[in-house]
Tab-separated table of C-alpha atoms in Angstrom:
chain	number	residue	atom	x	y	z
M	1	MET	CA	-24.478	-35.087	-39.830
M	2	ASP	CA	-25.557	-37.326	-37.262
M	3	GLY	CA	-28.118	-36.072	-34.808
M	4	ARG	CA	-25.573	-37.125	-32.077
M	5	LEU	CA	-22.236	-35.044	-33.953
M	6	SER	CA	-25.020	-32.606	-34.957
M	7	SER	CA	-25.737	-31.356	-31.351
M	8	VAL	CA	-22.578	-31.218	-30.376
M	9	VAL	CA	-21.151	-28.590	-32.653
M	10	ILE	CA	-24.011	-26.564	-31.561
M	11	ALA	CA	-23.827	-26.537	-28.535
M	12	ALA	CA	-19.045	-25.931	-29.002
M	13	LEU	CA	-20.413	-22.580	-31.078
M	14	ALA	CA	-22.638	-21.882	-28.173
M	15	ALA	CA	-19.353	-21.751	-25.972
M	16	ILE	CA	-17.550	-19.997	-28.445
M	17	ALA	CA	-21.140	-17.541	-28.364
M	18	LEU	CA	-21.194	-17.149	-25.239
M	19	LEU	CA	-17.437	-17.035	-24.769
M	20	ALA	CA	-17.044	-14.079	-27.350
M	21	ASP	CA	-19.497	-11.745	-24.927
M	22	GLY	CA	-18.117	-12.684	-22.183
M	23	ALA	CA	-14.908	-13.743	-19.963
M	24	SER	CA	-13.173	-17.217	-20.261
M	25	ALA	CA	-13.440	-19.624	-17.706
M	26	ALA	CA	-9.854	-18.675	-17.375
M	27	ASN	CA	-9.605	-15.144	-16.849
M	28	LYS	CA	-13.185	-14.643	-15.676
M	29	ALA	CA	-13.534	-12.564	-12.212
M	30	PRO	CA	-14.825	-13.944	-9.122
M	31	ASN	CA	-17.497	-12.422	-8.438
M	32	PHE	CA	-18.046	-10.397	-5.037
M	33	LYS	CA	-20.837	-8.676	-2.488
M	34	ILE	CA	-20.479	-6.089	-1.116
M	35	ALA	CA	-23.289	-5.032	1.085
M	36	LYS	CA	-23.578	-1.088	1.829
M	37	VAL	CA	-21.893	1.404	-0.735
M	38	TYR	CA	-21.714	5.563	-0.435
M	39	ASN	CA	-21.428	7.716	-2.825
M	40	ALA	CA	-23.165	5.891	-5.285
M	41	PRO	CA	-26.045	5.365	-6.689
M	42	VAL	CA	-26.412	1.908	-6.382
M	43	SER	CA	-26.428	0.675	-1.727
M	44	GLU	CA	-25.313	-2.039	-2.733
M	45	ILE	CA	-23.303	-4.462	-4.329
M	46	LYS	CA	-25.424	-7.429	-5.133
M	47	SER	CA	-23.467	-9.592	-7.712
M	48	LEU	CA	-20.437	-8.186	-10.057
M	49	ALA	CA	-23.194	-9.321	-12.679
M	50	ASP	CA	-24.837	-6.244	-11.603
M	51	LEU	CA	-21.153	-3.732	-12.675
M	52	ARG	CA	-21.483	-5.284	-16.000
M	53	GLY	CA	-20.189	-3.458	-19.584
M	54	LYS	CA	-18.244	-0.986	-16.930
M	55	VAL	CA	-14.556	-0.876	-16.061
M	56	VAL	CA	-13.940	-1.258	-12.589
M	57	PHE	CA	-11.126	-0.878	-10.256
M	58	LEU	CA	-11.654	-2.924	-7.322
M	59	ASP	CA	-9.126	-0.709	-4.499
M	60	PHE	CA	-8.768	-2.673	-1.050
M	61	TRP	CA	-8.410	0.132	1.374
M	62	ALA	CA	-8.845	0.957	4.849
M	63	THR	CA	-8.329	4.062	7.161
M	64	TRP	CA	-5.689	2.498	9.159
M	65	CYS	CA	-2.967	1.862	6.842
M	66	GLY	CA	-1.218	4.749	5.961
M	67	PRO	CA	0.182	4.398	1.988
M	68	CYS	CA	-4.053	3.412	1.586
M	69	VAL	CA	-5.143	8.017	2.819
M	70	ALA	CA	-1.915	8.869	1.082
M	71	GLY	CA	-3.600	7.234	-2.395
M	72	ILE	CA	-7.018	9.311	-1.491
M	73	PRO	CA	-6.065	11.832	-3.497
M	74	ARG	CA	-4.498	10.180	-6.774
M	75	MET	CA	-8.208	8.369	-6.812
M	76	ASN	CA	-9.721	11.284	-6.303
M	77	ARG	CA	-8.403	12.014	-9.286
M	78	LEU	CA	-8.381	9.352	-11.170
M	79	ALA	CA	-12.245	9.604	-10.040
M	80	GLU	CA	-12.403	12.536	-11.636
M	81	SER	CA	-11.146	11.817	-15.403
M	82	PHE	CA	-12.575	9.502	-15.675
M	83	LYS	CA	-16.155	10.602	-14.380
M	84	ASP	CA	-18.146	10.798	-17.452
M	85	GLN	CA	-16.792	6.837	-18.865
M	86	PRO	CA	-17.626	3.645	-18.020
M	87	VAL	CA	-15.915	3.002	-15.112
M	88	ILE	CA	-16.770	2.557	-11.765
M	89	PHE	CA	-14.284	2.863	-8.847
M	90	ILE	CA	-14.230	1.015	-5.876
M	91	SER	CA	-12.841	1.535	-2.944
M	92	VAL	CA	-13.643	-1.865	-0.927
M	93	THR	CA	-12.573	-1.671	3.734
M	94	ASP	CA	-13.560	-4.586	6.011
M	95	GLU	CA	-14.333	-1.590	8.311
M	96	SER	CA	-17.866	-0.888	9.769
M	97	PRO	CA	-19.628	2.096	8.684
M	98	ASP	CA	-20.087	3.038	12.669
M	99	VAL	CA	-15.851	4.024	11.586
M	100	ILE	CA	-17.021	4.731	7.080
M	101	GLY	CA	-20.025	7.137	7.849
M	102	PRO	CA	-18.512	9.735	9.911
M	103	TYR	CA	-14.866	9.458	8.405
M	104	LEU	CA	-16.252	9.871	4.558
M	105	LYS	CA	-17.540	13.416	6.688
M	106	THR	CA	-14.262	14.617	6.790
M	107	HIS	CA	-12.227	12.831	4.282
M	108	GLU	CA	-13.402	13.788	0.336
M	109	MET	CA	-13.358	10.116	-1.196
M	110	LYS	CA	-15.162	11.035	-5.560
M	111	THR	CA	-15.483	7.149	-6.110
M	112	TRP	CA	-17.761	4.508	-4.550
M	113	VAL	CA	-16.988	3.207	-0.589
M	114	GLY	CA	-17.394	-0.258	-0.625
M	115	VAL	CA	-18.180	-1.257	3.651
M	116	ASP	CA	-17.740	-5.097	2.840
M	117	GLU	CA	-17.832	-6.355	6.775
M	118	ALA	CA	-17.983	-9.751	5.904
M	119	LYS	CA	-15.255	-9.344	3.575
M	120	SER	CA	-16.829	-11.358	0.421
M	121	SER	CA	-14.606	-8.985	-2.443
M	122	PHE	CA	-11.455	-10.740	0.050
M	123	LYS	CA	-11.887	-13.787	0.469
M	124	ALA	CA	-12.031	-13.744	-3.289
M	125	TYR	CA	-9.396	-11.739	-3.923
M	126	GLN	CA	-7.263	-13.317	-1.692
M	127	VAL	CA	-6.977	-10.219	-0.432
M	128	THR	CA	-4.106	-10.247	2.770
M	129	THR	CA	-2.446	-6.817	2.534
M	130	ARG	CA	-3.568	-3.160	2.243
M	131	PRO	CA	-3.669	-1.651	-1.116
M	132	GLU	CA	-4.118	-3.724	-3.454
M	133	GLY	CA	-6.224	-3.749	-6.414
M	134	PHE	CA	-7.835	-5.030	-9.823
M	135	LEU	CA	-8.677	-4.307	-12.558
M	136	ILE	CA	-11.616	-5.657	-13.940
M	137	GLY	CA	-13.061	-5.358	-17.960
M	138	LYS	CA	-16.316	-4.173	-19.085
M	139	LYS	CA	-17.215	-8.153	-19.258
M	140	GLY	CA	-16.717	-9.548	-15.841
M	141	GLU	CA	-12.830	-10.052	-16.762
M	142	LEU	CA	-10.368	-9.998	-14.861
M	143	LEU	CA	-7.497	-7.987	-16.688
M	144	ALA	CA	-4.861	-7.435	-13.773
M	145	ARG	CA	-3.951	-6.957	-9.716
M	146	ILE	CA	-2.375	-3.116	-9.632
M	147	TYR	CA	-0.826	-1.397	-6.111
M	148	PRO	CA	-3.510	1.901	-6.711
M	149	ASP	CA	-0.724	4.024	-7.116
M	150	HIS	CA	0.423	2.442	-10.290
M	151	LEU	CA	-2.755	2.064	-12.196
M	152	GLN	CA	-2.159	4.642	-14.756
M	153	GLU	CA	-4.960	6.413	-17.320
M	154	SER	CA	-3.153	4.390	-20.604
M	155	GLN	CA	-4.393	0.947	-18.821
M	156	LEU	CA	-7.942	2.453	-18.363
M	157	ARG	CA	-8.456	3.674	-21.412
M	158	ASP	CA	-7.814	0.741	-22.847
M	159	ALA	CA	-9.697	-1.969	-21.168
M	160	ILE	CA	-12.676	0.937	-21.757
M	161	ALA	CA	-11.833	0.314	-25.827
M	162	GLY	CA	-11.669	-3.590	-25.463
M	163	LYS	CA	-7.794	-4.277	-26.535
M	164	SER	CA	-6.760	-5.473	-23.268
M	165	ALA	CA	-5.929	-9.272	-23.629
M	166	PRO	CA	-5.150	-10.561	-19.989
M	167	PRO	CA	-3.108	-9.406	-17.894
M	168	ILE	CA	-2.003	-6.983	-18.697
M	169	GLY	CA	0.727	-5.123	-15.683
M	170	GLY	CA	0.430	-4.855	-12.423
M	171	VAL	CA	1.859	-8.245	-10.726
M	172	ASP	CA	2.493	-11.741	-11.839
M	173	MET	CA	-1.391	-12.911	-11.724
M	174	SER	CA	-0.637	-16.385	-9.341
M	175	PRO	CA	-2.593	-18.623	-7.465
M	176	SER	CA	-4.567	-18.649	-10.789
M	177	ASN	CA	-7.751	-20.559	-9.149
M	178	PHE	CA	-9.226	-16.676	-7.738
M	179	GLY	CA	-12.301	-17.046	-6.577
M	180	ALA	CA	-11.017	-20.622	-4.849
M	181	THR	CA	-10.858	-20.512	-0.961
M	182	PRO	CA	-7.208	-20.338	-0.462
M	183	SER	CA	-6.255	-22.438	3.253
M	184	LYS	CA	-5.399	-20.290	5.977
M	185	SER	CA	-2.004	-18.825	6.156
M	186	LEU	CA	-1.261	-19.720	9.688
M	187	PHE	CA	2.912	-18.378	9.633
M	188	GLU	CA	5.022	-16.954	6.089
M	189	LEU	CA	8.614	-16.771	5.685
M	190	SER	CA	9.888	-16.412	1.795
M	191	ILE	CA	13.066	-14.775	0.124
M	192	SER	CA	12.728	-15.117	-3.556
M	193	SER	CA	14.121	-13.519	-6.478
M	194	PRO	CA	12.824	-9.973	-8.008
M	195	SER	CA	9.877	-10.262	-10.649
M	196	GLY	CA	8.140	-7.835	-11.557
M	197	GLU	CA	7.411	-3.959	-11.043
M	198	THR	CA	8.645	-2.769	-8.161
M	199	ILE	CA	6.059	-3.310	-5.358
M	200	TRP	CA	5.681	-2.588	-1.449
M	201	MET	CA	2.369	-3.700	0.230
M	202	THR	CA	1.857	-3.541	3.936
M	203	GLY	CA	-0.549	-5.216	6.246
M	204	ARG	CA	-1.532	-5.273	10.418
M	205	ASP	CA	0.424	-9.027	10.463
M	206	THR	CA	1.851	-9.231	7.112
M	207	LEU	CA	5.084	-7.217	4.725
M	208	GLU	CA	5.456	-8.014	1.224
M	209	ALA	CA	7.296	-6.541	-1.042
M	210	HIS	CA	8.271	-7.145	-4.986
M	211	SER	CA	11.573	-6.661	-6.680
M	212	ARG	CA	12.242	-4.223	-3.900
M	213	SER	CA	15.723	-2.893	-3.598
M	214	PHE	CA	18.121	-4.599	-1.160
M	215	ILE	CA	18.961	-1.901	0.930
M	216	GLY	CA	15.653	-1.347	1.258
M	217	ALA	CA	14.065	-4.141	2.722
M	218	VAL	CA	16.727	-5.391	5.109
M	219	ALA	CA	15.210	-1.193	6.383
M	220	SER	CA	11.661	-2.592	6.424
M	221	ILE	CA	12.673	-5.811	7.803
M	222	TRP	CA	14.693	-4.790	11.186
M	223	ASP	CA	12.467	-1.228	10.773
M	224	VAL	CA	14.801	0.988	10.262
M	225	ASP	CA	14.846	4.512	8.048
M	226	GLU	CA	16.810	3.177	5.000
M	227	THR	CA	19.244	5.733	5.409
M	228	GLN	CA	20.352	4.170	8.599
M	229	ILE	CA	21.208	1.048	6.378
M	230	ILE	CA	25.552	0.885	5.783
M	231	ALA	CA	25.699	-1.325	2.402
M	232	GLU	CA	28.816	-1.116	0.674
M	233	HIS	CA	29.397	-4.017	-1.350
M	234	PRO	CA	24.856	-5.719	-1.233
M	235	PRO	CA	25.041	-9.521	-2.287
M	236	VAL	CA	21.624	-8.763	-5.380
M	237	GLU	CA	20.405	-6.203	-6.198
M	238	SER	CA	16.649	-6.256	-5.119
M	239	LEU	CA	14.580	-9.323	-3.704
M	240	ASN	CA	10.922	-10.467	-3.337
M	241	PHE	CA	10.018	-10.989	0.176
M	242	ARG	CA	6.961	-12.127	2.145
M	243	MET	CA	6.207	-12.391	6.126
M	244	HIS	CA	3.212	-13.387	7.848
M	245	SER	CA	1.795	-14.448	11.321
M	246	SER	CA	-0.776	-12.613	13.920
M	247	SER	CA	-0.153	-10.351	15.478
M	248	GLU	CA	0.362	-11.348	18.410
M	249	THR	CA	3.917	-13.218	16.888
M	250	PHE	CA	5.147	-11.217	14.471
M	251	ALA	CA	7.800	-9.740	16.018
M	252	MET	CA	9.194	-13.105	16.253
M	253	THR	CA	8.854	-13.728	12.751
M	254	ARG	CA	10.641	-10.182	12.129
M	255	ASP	CA	13.502	-11.538	14.346
M	256	LEU	CA	13.477	-15.170	12.371
M	257	MET	CA	12.880	-13.248	8.616
M	258	LYS	CA	16.103	-11.230	9.903
M	259	ARG	CA	18.078	-14.474	10.571
M	260	ALA	CA	16.840	-15.300	7.349
M	261	ILE	CA	18.263	-13.189	5.112
M	262	GLN	CA	21.531	-12.727	6.982
M	263	SER	CA	21.779	-16.777	6.286
M	264	THR	CA	20.279	-17.149	2.604
M	265	PHE	CA	22.334	-14.090	1.227
M	266	GLY	CA	25.486	-14.273	4.173
M	267	VAL	CA	25.897	-11.464	5.258
M	268	THR	CA	26.178	-10.106	9.172
M	269	ALA	CA	23.816	-7.236	10.525
M	270	THR	CA	25.990	-5.127	13.113
M	271	PRO	CA	24.566	-2.508	14.405
M	272	GLU	CA	26.731	1.139	14.983
M	273	SER	CA	26.483	4.106	15.719
M	274	LYS	CA	27.703	7.163	15.144
M	275	GLN	CA	27.353	11.195	15.575
M	276	THR	CA	26.435	12.863	12.676
M	277	GLU	CA	24.178	16.425	11.198
M	278	VAL	CA	20.799	16.080	12.128
M	279	TYR	CA	17.389	17.625	12.030
M	280	LEU	CA	16.104	18.518	16.338
M	281	LEU	CA	12.170	18.776	15.087
M	282	ALA	CA	10.555	21.158	17.475
M	283	LEU	CA	7.924	23.184	18.107
M	284	SER	CA	7.906	26.790	15.864
M	285	THR	CA	8.917	30.116	18.418
M	286	ALA	CA	5.808	31.926	16.514
M	287	ALA	CA	3.410	32.985	19.625
M	288	GLN	CA	0.159	32.033	17.634
M	289	ALA	CA	1.669	28.971	15.667
M	290	PRO	CA	-0.924	25.730	15.128
M	291	ARG	CA	-0.122	22.557	16.463
M	292	PRO	CA	-0.956	19.131	15.594
M	293	SER	CA	-3.465	17.992	16.254
M	294	PRO	CA	-4.590	15.047	18.468
M	295	GLY	CA	-5.548	12.186	16.554
M	296	THR	CA	-8.626	11.733	14.858
M	297	LEU	CA	-11.589	9.299	14.676
M	298	GLY	CA	-10.797	6.635	12.591
M	299	LEU	CA	-7.454	6.028	11.007
M	300	LYS	CA	-5.680	4.007	13.207
M	301	THR	CA	-1.980	4.195	14.474
M	302	GLY	CA	0.937	4.583	10.903
M	303	ILE	CA	1.618	7.341	9.073
M	304	MET	CA	2.815	7.331	4.955
M	305	SER	CA	4.125	9.781	2.610
M	306	SER	CA	3.813	9.592	-1.093
M	307	GLY	CA	5.159	11.073	-4.259
M	308	GLY	CA	7.283	12.303	-2.235
M	309	GLY	CA	4.845	15.283	-1.391
M	310	ARG	CA	2.845	14.210	2.046
M	311	LEU	CA	2.424	12.368	4.557
M	312	VAL	CA	-0.530	11.985	6.382
M	313	GLY	CA	-1.281	9.831	9.525
M	314	LYS	CA	-1.461	8.499	13.211
M	315	ALA	CA	1.673	8.578	15.103
M	316	THR	CA	4.078	9.843	18.125
M	317	MET	CA	5.913	13.006	17.888
M	318	ALA	CA	9.016	10.277	17.347
M	319	ASN	CA	7.498	8.122	14.798
M	320	PHE	CA	6.714	11.540	12.905
M	321	ALA	CA	10.072	13.040	13.393
M	322	ARG	CA	11.706	9.268	11.949
M	323	ALA	CA	9.074	9.737	8.573
M	324	LEU	CA	11.522	12.954	8.209
M	325	TRP	CA	14.310	11.439	7.027
M	326	GLY	CA	13.341	10.957	3.619
M	327	THR	CA	12.309	13.761	3.269
M	328	ALA	CA	14.993	15.971	5.233
M	329	GLY	CA	18.178	14.248	3.465
M	330	ARG	CA	19.296	13.215	6.857
M	331	PRO	CA	17.782	11.718	10.334
M	332	VAL	CA	15.468	13.640	13.202
M	333	ILE	CA	15.014	13.495	16.520
M	334	ASP	CA	12.057	14.959	18.311
M	335	ASP	CA	12.713	17.611	20.479
M	336	THR	CA	9.018	18.886	20.464
M	337	GLY	CA	8.008	17.398	23.994
M	338	LEU	CA	4.462	16.216	23.054
M	339	SER	CA	3.730	12.573	23.907
M	340	GLY	CA	0.418	10.934	22.600
M	341	GLU	CA	0.157	9.764	19.099
M	342	TYR	CA	-0.877	12.949	16.913
M	343	PHE	CA	-2.794	13.412	13.357
M	344	ILE	CA	-0.616	15.230	11.095
M	345	ASP	CA	-1.937	16.180	7.431
M	346	LEU	CA	1.545	17.669	4.714
M	347	GLU	CA	1.292	18.661	1.664
M	348	TRP	CA	4.308	19.672	-0.044
M	349	HIS	CA	6.738	21.047	-3.000
M	350	LYS	CA	9.400	19.149	-3.743
M	351	ASP	CA	11.900	22.062	-2.418
M	352	ASP	CA	12.965	22.934	0.889
M	353	SER	CA	11.496	26.172	1.292
M	354	ASP	CA	7.990	24.620	0.530
M	355	PHE	CA	8.564	21.589	3.011
M	356	ALA	CA	9.662	24.556	6.159
M	357	GLN	CA	6.307	26.640	4.814
M	358	ALA	CA	4.408	22.946	5.115
M	359	LEU	CA	5.323	22.114	8.736
M	360	ALA	CA	5.021	25.740	10.336
M	361	THR	CA	1.467	25.464	8.940
M	362	VAL	CA	1.194	22.514	11.514
M	363	GLY	CA	4.072	24.775	14.557
M	364	LEU	CA	6.539	22.768	14.184
M	365	ARG	CA	10.165	23.532	12.368
M	366	LEU	CA	13.561	21.394	12.857
M	367	VAL	CA	17.024	22.699	13.437
M	368	PRO	CA	20.630	21.773	13.145
M	369	ALA	CA	22.241	19.953	15.378
M	370	ARG	CA	24.797	16.972	15.856
M	371	ARG	CA	23.619	13.609	17.895
M	372	LYS	CA	24.521	10.188	17.684
M	373	VAL	CA	22.045	8.171	15.534
M	374	GLU	CA	22.121	3.783	15.569
M	375	TYR	CA	23.218	2.588	11.943
M	376	ILE	CA	23.481	-1.318	10.936
M	377	ARG	CA	26.620	-2.707	8.913
M	378	PHE	CA	25.720	-5.107	6.834
M	379	GLU	CA	28.689	-6.629	5.021
M	380	THR	CA	29.524	-10.202	3.654
M	381	ALA	CA	32.133	-12.475	3.785
M	382	ALA	CA	34.339	-10.599	0.723
M	383	SER	CA	34.151	-7.480	2.207
M	384	ARG	CA	34.927	-7.616	6.009
M	385	LYS	CA	38.313	-9.159	4.394
């Protein structure tokens, strides 16, 4: 073997050894820095290499994000379950320490909490919505992109044991060039065939869903409850969609998406109202009943249910009433007479008595009544005949 060929063989063997010891270039997780970390033995993360030898789950969140806040207890349970394992859960936000520091004094989080105001990690992983999650292996390989509420203990155990072959689970890992500087999208509308598991993501200027039912999708786009949608013959079972624009033009973007849905699927959306059985959300008659608390630090407007047994967020009582529709099984209309925004954090089991008791703890109750309610009827050309 001549010297030149020998050098090539040695270099190839060295490359193979390097790949065997770490992540391949194609599967390597993007690097990032986090300037300040709470709840951790370190005060900052200078590089992903600092975490080598540990399975890492990055949970991108914010105090203003209802689904993120609702998912904190579940993430706490995972962190507690794996506290003696080589796993690090990092909840990453781009909010300031002035928001996060006081927030952690009143909200228990057992994960590391990273403050990334420079958005190094957000840019590296092309995060534009919350919540968003990424599972990283012990050798720095990107294993999966997973909605945080869908992360399973079995996936973490496989990652610890090195059994995971990227990508596992989650949704499509595309675009494949994670870590590259993406072009900034100023405006986006897209509708496509369903793919992957059901995922729902929201941001201040983005709505995105994968494999969402037609009724769920149009309810999100029209900004109403799913029970307000009448679609006896949906044109498709499910779909993917994405809406993105600046906050100033988002209402216009929503209107354009409404037109796109009707044009794409050949449906018409017609408002109609009818008298129906409802509940009135009223203040408790108990003299000493507590009242909803005024909106508190950090949590911006928005309310979200989690797991069918928890409702958390900050909202007007009218919006809180609307958030109760799914749990109550019929429309809920605000009749409290309260103005302004209130912080709500309710947790209950799945029977009616527990739900009523949870409402009573914050001085609220549901009163049966009949009222006129607005609905939207979706019809295809065939169903109109």
